[in-house]
mmCIF file of C-alpha atoms in Angstrom:
data_model
loop_
_atom_site.group_PDB
_atom_site.id
_atom_site.type_symbol
_atom_site.label_atom_id
_atom_site.label_comp_id
_atom_site.label_asym_id
_atom_site.label_seq_id
_atom_site.Cartn_x
_atom_site.Cartn_y
_atom_site.Cartn_z
ATOM 1 C CA MET A 26 -10.483 -14.786 -8.414
ATOM 2 C CA LEU A 27 -11.525 -16.412 -5.568
ATOM 3 C CA ALA A 28 -13.844 -15.001 -2.537
ATOM 4 C CA MET A 29 -14.425 -16.299 1.310
ATOM 5 C CA VAL A 30 -17.419 -15.405 2.721
ATOM 6 C CA ILE A 31 -16.846 -15.980 6.262
ATOM 7 C CA ASP A 32 -20.136 -15.376 8.453
ATOM 8 C CA ASP A 33 -22.106 -17.653 10.705
ATOM 9 C CA SER A 34 -25.034 -16.915 9.116
ATOM 10 C CA ARG A 35 -26.253 -19.102 6.129
ATOM 11 C CA ALA A 36 -28.748 -16.631 4.793
ATOM 12 C CA MET A 37 -25.979 -13.691 4.753
ATOM 13 C CA ARG A 38 -23.631 -15.951 3.339
ATOM 14 C CA ALA A 39 -26.029 -16.598 0.516
ATOM 15 C CA ILE A 40 -26.802 -12.814 -0.107
ATOM 16 C CA LEU A 41 -22.851 -12.138 -0.200
ATOM 17 C CA ARG A 42 -22.187 -14.901 -2.358
ATOM 18 C CA ARG A 43 -24.798 -13.829 -4.849
ATOM 19 C CA ILE A 44 -23.532 -10.289 -4.796
ATOM 20 C CA VAL A 45 -19.723 -11.415 -5.575
ATOM 21 C CA THR A 46 -20.421 -14.102 -7.873
ATOM 22 C CA GLU A 47 -22.178 -11.313 -9.867
ATOM 23 C CA LEU A 48 -19.250 -9.406 -9.721
ATOM 24 C CA GLY A 49 -17.206 -12.327 -11.452
ATOM 25 C CA PHE A 50 -15.806 -13.782 -8.147
ATOM 26 C CA GLU A 51 -15.670 -17.689 -7.762
ATOM 27 C CA CYS A 52 -17.000 -18.080 -3.753
ATOM 28 C CA THR A 53 -16.282 -20.157 -1.010
ATOM 29 C CA GLU A 54 -17.648 -20.170 2.171
ATOM 30 C CA ALA A 55 -16.926 -20.576 6.088
ATOM 31 C CA GLY A 56 -19.161 -20.483 9.023
ATOM 32 C CA ASP A 57 -16.646 -19.021 11.253
ATOM 33 C CA GLY A 58 -13.261 -17.848 11.556
ATOM 34 C CA GLN A 59 -11.636 -20.848 12.348
ATOM 35 C CA GLU A 60 -13.211 -22.795 9.576
ATOM 36 C CA ALA A 61 -12.026 -20.240 7.321
ATOM 37 C CA LEU A 62 -8.464 -20.663 8.478
ATOM 38 C CA ASP A 63 -8.657 -24.581 8.579
ATOM 39 C CA LYS A 64 -9.651 -24.260 4.698
ATOM 40 C CA MET A 65 -6.590 -21.755 4.101
ATOM 41 C CA ARG A 66 -4.314 -24.106 5.979
ATOM 42 C CA ALA A 67 -5.616 -26.595 3.371
ATOM 43 C CA GLY A 68 -4.763 -24.546 0.429
ATOM 44 C CA GLU A 69 -7.831 -22.900 -0.518
ATOM 45 C CA VAL A 70 -6.360 -19.252 -0.138
ATOM 46 C CA PRO A 71 -8.735 -16.491 -1.641
ATOM 47 C CA GLU A 72 -7.786 -13.310 -2.757
ATOM 48 C CA LEU A 73 -10.601 -11.588 -0.984
ATOM 49 C CA CYS A 74 -12.368 -12.319 2.285
ATOM 50 C CA LEU A 75 -15.620 -10.938 3.362
ATOM 51 C CA VAL A 76 -15.592 -11.159 7.130
ATOM 52 C CA ASP A 77 -18.444 -10.855 9.604
ATOM 53 C CA TRP A 78 -17.314 -9.521 13.438
ATOM 54 C CA ASN A 79 -19.444 -11.799 15.803
ATOM 55 C CA MET A 80 -18.999 -15.593 14.924
ATOM 56 C CA PRO A 81 -18.732 -18.545 17.305
ATOM 57 C CA VAL A 82 -15.494 -20.452 17.608
ATOM 58 C CA LEU A 83 -13.304 -17.523 15.919
ATOM 59 C CA ASP A 84 -14.501 -14.192 15.588
ATOM 60 C CA GLY A 85 -13.950 -11.846 12.746
ATOM 61 C CA LEU A 86 -11.395 -9.636 14.302
ATOM 62 C CA SER A 87 -9.490 -12.564 15.593
ATOM 63 C CA PHE A 88 -9.414 -14.052 12.118
ATOM 64 C CA ILE A 89 -8.155 -10.971 10.590
ATOM 65 C CA GLN A 90 -5.317 -10.967 13.359
ATOM 66 C CA ALA A 91 -4.391 -14.520 12.517
ATOM 67 C CA VAL A 92 -4.305 -13.585 8.739
ATOM 68 C CA ARG A 93 -2.006 -10.586 9.265
ATOM 69 C CA ALA A 94 0.302 -12.654 11.258
ATOM 70 C CA THR A 95 0.913 -15.378 8.427
ATOM 71 C CA ALA A 96 3.607 -13.676 5.927
ATOM 72 C CA GLU A 97 2.403 -15.593 2.893
ATOM 73 C CA TRP A 98 -1.266 -14.572 3.299
ATOM 74 C CA ARG A 99 -0.100 -10.705 3.504
ATOM 75 C CA ASN A 100 -1.696 -9.963 -0.006
ATOM 76 C CA ILE A 101 -5.345 -11.315 1.017
ATOM 77 C CA THR A 102 -7.481 -8.647 0.854
ATOM 78 C CA LEU A 103 -9.874 -8.305 4.003
ATOM 79 C CA MET A 104 -13.259 -6.639 3.925
ATOM 80 C CA MET A 105 -15.047 -6.775 7.344
ATOM 81 C CA VAL A 106 -18.898 -6.769 6.809
ATOM 82 C CA THR A 107 -20.466 -6.554 10.193
ATOM 83 C CA THR A 108 -23.314 -5.159 12.215
ATOM 84 C CA GLU A 109 -20.322 -3.500 14.626
ATOM 85 C CA GLY A 110 -21.074 0.264 13.589
ATOM 86 C CA GLU A 111 -19.301 2.326 16.240
ATOM 87 C CA GLN A 112 -16.372 4.323 15.028
ATOM 88 C CA ALA A 113 -14.330 2.861 17.700
ATOM 89 C CA GLN A 114 -14.899 -0.659 16.145
ATOM 90 C CA ILE A 115 -13.949 0.550 12.750
ATOM 91 C CA VAL A 116 -10.868 1.750 14.027
ATOM 92 C CA ARG A 117 -10.021 -1.505 15.796
ATOM 93 C CA ALA A 118 -10.904 -3.450 12.694
ATOM 94 C CA LEU A 119 -8.735 -1.468 10.429
ATOM 95 C CA ALA A 120 -5.873 -1.560 12.828
ATOM 96 C CA ALA A 121 -5.927 -5.015 13.068
ATOM 97 C CA GLY A 122 -5.358 -5.171 9.227
ATOM 98 C CA ALA A 123 -8.653 -4.896 7.538
ATOM 99 C CA HIS A 124 -8.519 -3.169 4.289
ATOM 100 C CA GLU A 125 -12.322 -1.888 4.048
ATOM 101 C CA TYR A 126 -15.335 -1.888 6.444
ATOM 102 C CA VAL A 127 -19.025 -2.559 5.573
ATOM 103 C CA ILE A 128 -21.958 -1.907 7.990
ATOM 104 C CA LYS A 129 -24.843 -4.239 7.558
ATOM 105 C CA PRO A 130 -27.509 -3.860 6.470
ATOM 106 C CA PHE A 131 -25.745 -2.971 2.844
ATOM 107 C CA THR A 132 -26.940 -3.140 -0.596
ATOM 108 C CA PRO A 133 -25.116 -4.759 -3.316
ATOM 109 C CA ASP A 134 -23.934 -1.322 -4.653
ATOM 110 C CA ALA A 135 -22.192 -0.710 -1.586
ATOM 111 C CA ILE A 136 -20.567 -3.909 -1.500
ATOM 112 C CA GLU A 137 -19.372 -3.375 -5.208
ATOM 113 C CA GLU A 138 -18.366 0.239 -4.348
ATOM 114 C CA LYS A 139 -15.963 -1.034 -1.859
ATOM 115 C CA LEU A 140 -14.211 -3.686 -4.216
ATOM 116 C CA GLN A 141 -14.079 -0.769 -6.854
ATOM 117 C CA LEU A 142 -11.906 1.412 -4.236
ATOM 118 C CA LEU A 143 -9.949 -1.612 -3.549
ATOM 119 C CA GLY A 144 -9.261 -2.285 -7.071
ATOM 120 C CA LEU A 145 -10.535 -5.617 -7.401
ATOM 121 C CA VAL A 146 -13.601 -4.956 -9.577
ATOM 122 C CA GLY A 147 -13.675 -2.464 -12.820
ATOM 123 C CA VAL A 148 -16.191 0.614 -12.467
ATOM 124 C CA ARG A 149 -18.976 -0.105 -14.826
ATOM 125 C CA ALA A 150 -19.629 2.251 -17.786
ATOM 126 C CA MET B 1 -23.747 4.262 32.745
ATOM 127 C CA SER B 2 -24.714 4.797 28.897
ATOM 128 C CA THR B 3 -28.210 5.755 27.599
ATOM 129 C CA LEU B 4 -29.712 4.543 24.294
ATOM 130 C CA MET B 5 -30.394 7.623 22.283
ATOM 131 C CA LEU B 6 -33.308 6.257 20.358
ATOM 132 C CA ALA B 7 -37.373 6.832 20.143
ATOM 133 C CA THR B 8 -39.774 4.744 18.354
ATOM 134 C CA ASP B 9 -40.086 6.476 15.515
ATOM 135 C CA GLU B 10 -36.233 6.323 15.050
ATOM 136 C CA LEU B 11 -36.492 2.615 15.614
ATOM 137 C CA ARG B 12 -38.816 2.487 12.938
ATOM 138 C CA GLY B 13 -36.768 4.289 10.480
ATOM 139 C CA LEU B 14 -33.581 1.986 11.385
ATOM 140 C CA ILE B 15 -36.279 -1.117 10.697
ATOM 141 C CA ASP B 16 -37.327 0.642 7.319
ATOM 142 C CA ASP B 17 -33.728 1.009 6.284
ATOM 143 C CA ILE B 18 -32.805 -2.525 7.061
ATOM 144 C CA TRP B 19 -35.867 -4.073 5.214
ATOM 145 C CA THR B 20 -35.305 -1.828 2.458
ATOM 146 C CA SER B 21 -31.493 -2.865 2.023
ATOM 147 C CA LEU B 22 -32.387 -6.659 2.253
ATOM 148 C CA PHE B 23 -35.563 -6.800 1.251
ATOM 149 C CA GLU B 24 -36.164 -3.776 -1.628
ATOM 150 C CA THR B 25 -39.483 -2.878 0.310
ATOM 151 C CA PRO B 26 -39.915 -0.989 3.797
ATOM 152 C CA LEU B 27 -42.324 -2.392 6.392
ATOM 153 C CA ASP B 28 -46.035 -2.034 5.708
ATOM 154 C CA GLN B 29 -48.798 -0.762 8.295
ATOM 155 C CA ASP B 30 -48.981 -1.741 12.059
ATOM 156 C CA ALA B 31 -50.065 -5.107 12.701
ATOM 157 C CA PRO B 32 -51.043 -7.171 16.159
ATOM 158 C CA MET B 33 -48.336 -9.031 17.833
ATOM 159 C CA PRO B 34 -48.132 -12.308 15.658
ATOM 160 C CA ASP B 35 -49.381 -15.390 17.515
ATOM 161 C CA ASP B 36 -47.249 -18.309 18.560
ATOM 162 C CA PRO B 37 -44.016 -16.586 16.862
ATOM 163 C CA VAL B 38 -40.661 -17.386 15.819
ATOM 164 C CA THR B 39 -38.671 -14.977 18.186
ATOM 165 C CA ALA B 40 -35.021 -14.321 17.610
ATOM 166 C CA PHE B 41 -33.260 -11.598 20.007
ATOM 167 C CA VAL B 42 -29.433 -10.404 20.948
ATOM 168 C CA ASP B 43 -28.665 -9.002 23.852
ATOM 169 C CA ILE B 44 -26.478 -5.691 24.402
ATOM 170 C CA SER B 45 -23.995 -5.710 27.310
ATOM 171 C CA GLY B 46 -21.966 -2.752 28.763
ATOM 172 C CA GLY B 47 -23.047 0.544 29.638
ATOM 173 C CA TRP B 48 -26.407 0.128 28.612
ATOM 174 C CA GLN B 49 -27.835 -3.292 28.923
ATOM 175 C CA GLY B 50 -31.063 -4.559 27.131
ATOM 176 C CA ARG B 51 -32.461 -6.936 24.664
ATOM 177 C CA VAL B 52 -33.668 -6.690 20.928
ATOM 178 C CA LEU B 53 -36.258 -8.786 19.858
ATOM 179 C CA VAL B 54 -37.436 -9.656 16.072
ATOM 180 C CA ALA B 55 -40.598 -11.873 16.146
ATOM 181 C CA THR B 56 -42.721 -13.087 13.387
ATOM 182 C CA THR B 57 -45.058 -15.977 12.217
ATOM 183 C CA THR B 58 -43.677 -19.152 11.039
ATOM 184 C CA GLU B 59 -44.972 -18.031 7.712
ATOM 185 C CA GLY B 60 -43.276 -14.826 8.047
ATOM 186 C CA ALA B 61 -40.031 -16.275 8.790
ATOM 187 C CA LEU B 62 -40.230 -18.815 6.158
ATOM 188 C CA ALA B 63 -40.798 -15.927 3.557
ATOM 189 C CA LEU B 64 -37.902 -14.172 5.083
ATOM 190 C CA ALA B 65 -35.926 -16.902 4.670
ATOM 191 C CA ALA B 66 -36.555 -17.896 1.071
ATOM 192 C CA HIS B 67 -36.041 -14.381 0.310
ATOM 193 C CA MET B 68 -32.636 -13.953 1.986
ATOM 194 C CA LEU B 69 -31.102 -17.368 0.520
ATOM 195 C CA ALA B 70 -33.029 -16.941 -2.775
ATOM 196 C CA VAL B 71 -34.831 -20.331 -3.088
ATOM 197 C CA PRO B 72 -38.486 -21.265 -3.300
ATOM 198 C CA GLU B 73 -40.151 -21.527 0.208
ATOM 199 C CA SER B 74 -40.799 -25.138 -0.328
ATOM 200 C CA THR B 75 -36.854 -25.596 0.007
ATOM 201 C CA VAL B 76 -36.498 -23.690 3.381
ATOM 202 C CA ARG B 77 -35.475 -25.938 6.477
ATOM 203 C CA GLU B 78 -36.135 -25.220 10.212
ATOM 204 C CA ALA B 79 -32.466 -24.391 10.569
ATOM 205 C CA ASP B 80 -32.626 -21.967 7.809
ATOM 206 C CA LEU B 81 -35.661 -20.305 9.393
ATOM 207 C CA ALA B 82 -33.772 -19.986 12.646
ATOM 208 C CA ASP B 83 -30.657 -18.661 10.862
ATOM 209 C CA ALA B 84 -32.611 -15.906 8.795
ATOM 210 C CA ILE B 85 -34.443 -14.688 11.873
ATOM 211 C CA GLY B 86 -31.695 -14.789 13.814
ATOM 212 C CA GLU B 87 -29.364 -12.757 11.573
ATOM 213 C CA LEU B 88 -32.260 -10.244 11.293
ATOM 214 C CA ALA B 89 -31.855 -9.806 15.227
ATOM 215 C CA ASN B 90 -28.394 -9.459 14.984
ATOM 216 C CA ILE B 91 -28.462 -6.710 12.178
ATOM 217 C CA VAL B 92 -31.306 -4.777 13.778
ATOM 218 C CA GLY B 93 -29.429 -5.450 17.516
ATOM 219 C CA GLY B 94 -26.176 -3.799 15.732
ATOM 220 C CA SER B 95 -28.113 -0.855 14.588
ATOM 221 C CA VAL B 96 -29.620 -0.122 17.901
ATOM 222 C CA LYS B 97 -25.864 -0.820 19.788
ATOM 223 C CA SER B 98 -24.725 2.262 17.553
ATOM 224 C CA CYS B 99 -27.361 4.170 19.298
ATOM 225 C CA VAL B 100 -25.836 3.505 22.550
ATOM 226 C CA ASP B 101 -23.441 5.986 23.764
ATOM 227 C CA GLY B 102 -19.937 4.221 25.073
ATOM 228 C CA GLN B 103 -18.736 0.895 24.919
ATOM 229 C CA SER B 104 -21.169 -2.161 24.490
ATOM 230 C CA THR B 105 -21.103 -5.650 23.150
ATOM 231 C CA LEU B 106 -23.480 -7.710 21.203
ATOM 232 C CA SER B 107 -24.231 -11.492 22.045
ATOM 233 C CA LEU B 108 -24.706 -13.727 19.479
ATOM 234 C CA PRO B 109 -28.436 -14.376 18.282
ATOM 235 C CA ASN B 110 -30.784 -16.671 20.368
ATOM 236 C CA VAL B 111 -33.763 -18.207 18.636
ATOM 237 C CA SER B 112 -36.861 -19.979 19.489
ATOM 238 C CA ARG B 113 -40.641 -20.268 19.363
ATOM 239 C CA PHE B 114 -42.105 -18.047 22.300
ATOM 240 C CA ALA B 115 -44.420 -15.269 22.806
ATOM 241 C CA PRO B 116 -42.502 -12.177 23.942
ATOM 242 C CA GLY B 117 -45.334 -11.129 26.239
ATOM 243 C CA ALA B 118 -46.413 -7.281 26.839
ATOM 244 C CA PRO B 119 -43.690 -4.993 26.471
ATOM 245 C CA GLY B 120 -42.621 -3.082 29.320
ATOM 246 C CA PRO B 121 -43.288 0.454 30.068
ATOM 247 C CA ASP B 122 -39.889 1.369 29.010
ATOM 248 C CA ALA B 123 -39.459 -0.533 25.748
ATOM 249 C CA LEU B 124 -39.805 0.581 22.460
ATOM 250 C CA GLN B 125 -41.629 -1.823 20.040
ATOM 251 C CA VAL B 126 -42.625 -1.637 16.194
ATOM 252 C CA LEU B 127 -45.271 -3.840 15.229
ATOM 253 C CA ALA B 128 -45.605 -3.899 11.165
ATOM 254 C CA THR B 129 -46.108 -6.152 8.399
ATOM 255 C CA TRP B 130 -44.064 -7.455 5.522
ATOM 256 C CA HIS B 131 -45.691 -9.015 2.448
ATOM 257 C CA HIS B 132 -48.790 -9.088 5.025
ATOM 258 C CA HIS B 133 -46.590 -10.964 7.436
ATOM 259 C CA PRO B 134 -46.929 -9.517 10.792
ATOM 260 C CA LEU B 135 -43.776 -8.403 12.707
ATOM 261 C CA CYS B 136 -42.845 -7.311 16.048
ATOM 262 C CA ILE B 137 -39.482 -5.569 16.777
ATOM 263 C CA ARG B 138 -38.814 -4.620 20.304
ATOM 264 C CA VAL B 139 -35.918 -3.001 22.186
ATOM 265 C CA ALA B 140 -36.242 -3.516 25.881
ATOM 266 C CA PRO B 141 -33.757 -2.131 28.518
ATOM 267 C CA ALA B 142 -32.777 -4.852 31.136
ATOM 268 C CA ARG B 143 -34.166 -4.672 34.250
ATOM 269 C CA PRO B 144 -31.949 -3.595 36.883
ATOM 270 C CA LEU B 145 -32.155 -6.402 40.295
ATOM 271 C CA ILE B 146 -32.945 -4.003 42.875
ATOM 272 C CA PRO B 147 -32.564 -5.426 46.371
ATOM 273 C CA ALA B 148 -35.559 -5.175 48.293
ATOM 274 C CA ARG B 149 -35.772 -2.313 50.511
ATOM 275 C CA ARG B 150 -36.105 -2.673 54.286
ATOM 276 C CA SER B 151 -39.268 -1.332 55.542
ATOM 277 C CA SER B 152 -38.957 2.023 57.923
ATOM 278 C CA SER B 153 -40.208 0.113 60.786
ATOM 279 C CA GLU B 154 -37.260 -2.420 60.229
ATOM 280 C CA GLY B 155 -34.452 -2.142 62.749
ATOM 281 C CA SER B 156 -34.362 1.641 62.568
ATOM 282 C CA THR B 157 -32.935 3.223 65.913
ATOM 283 C CA SER B 158 -33.252 6.719 64.531
#
């Protein structure tokens, strides 16, 4: 299963890559929403996107709206991973089509727990 | 007009949570402001306006970046160092923004090498160490631009 980590921070992408790789995903990266869309239009379509909100060029909310407006991408699971912790922002992201929402800072367990809720990783015995 | 509902001890708690989540260790004892620091800041705009700043030494930024990237310090490039300290400012800024009532927005991080100077009287500041590297985290409200008041002897006809 392919996960795409979309964040303008290379350090944050590295952290998320380690977590999802540990959970059995293959991983690809994009530095902003536009780069992610370009990769997807070129055929690199993931099953899961972990998306930051505040990014240059194309922010995470706009990326989610673009993905949700594309019929052939409707099965992609979108998880927002962001510092935007206010309730109103969470509601906006979920209304735009995000399935889950994780606030930075997070622990690996928090990411794993959300992916378990989404049915993308199994529950450890 | 929004207010920031945060005290210095609560800021310290936020920062300890962030460092524990990302680096598995909370910050250590107080330390002096780092000399010649790498400084990253994000600005909060909206009902409450201000700046959230994270500063550390070059060695500290190098250690933080190496930890986040999970690579040896010898392989960390200048761009990685700026990226890591910028992301930390972003995370601290987001946590601070969640303590502002009402709507506000967070800027992308800016990173440069400058000493933040002395904090203003209304700033919150935490000085600490991480693995013996000094760190300064500061939350400072924007200074309002107050137009110069005319003196009472100027043009008064009353």
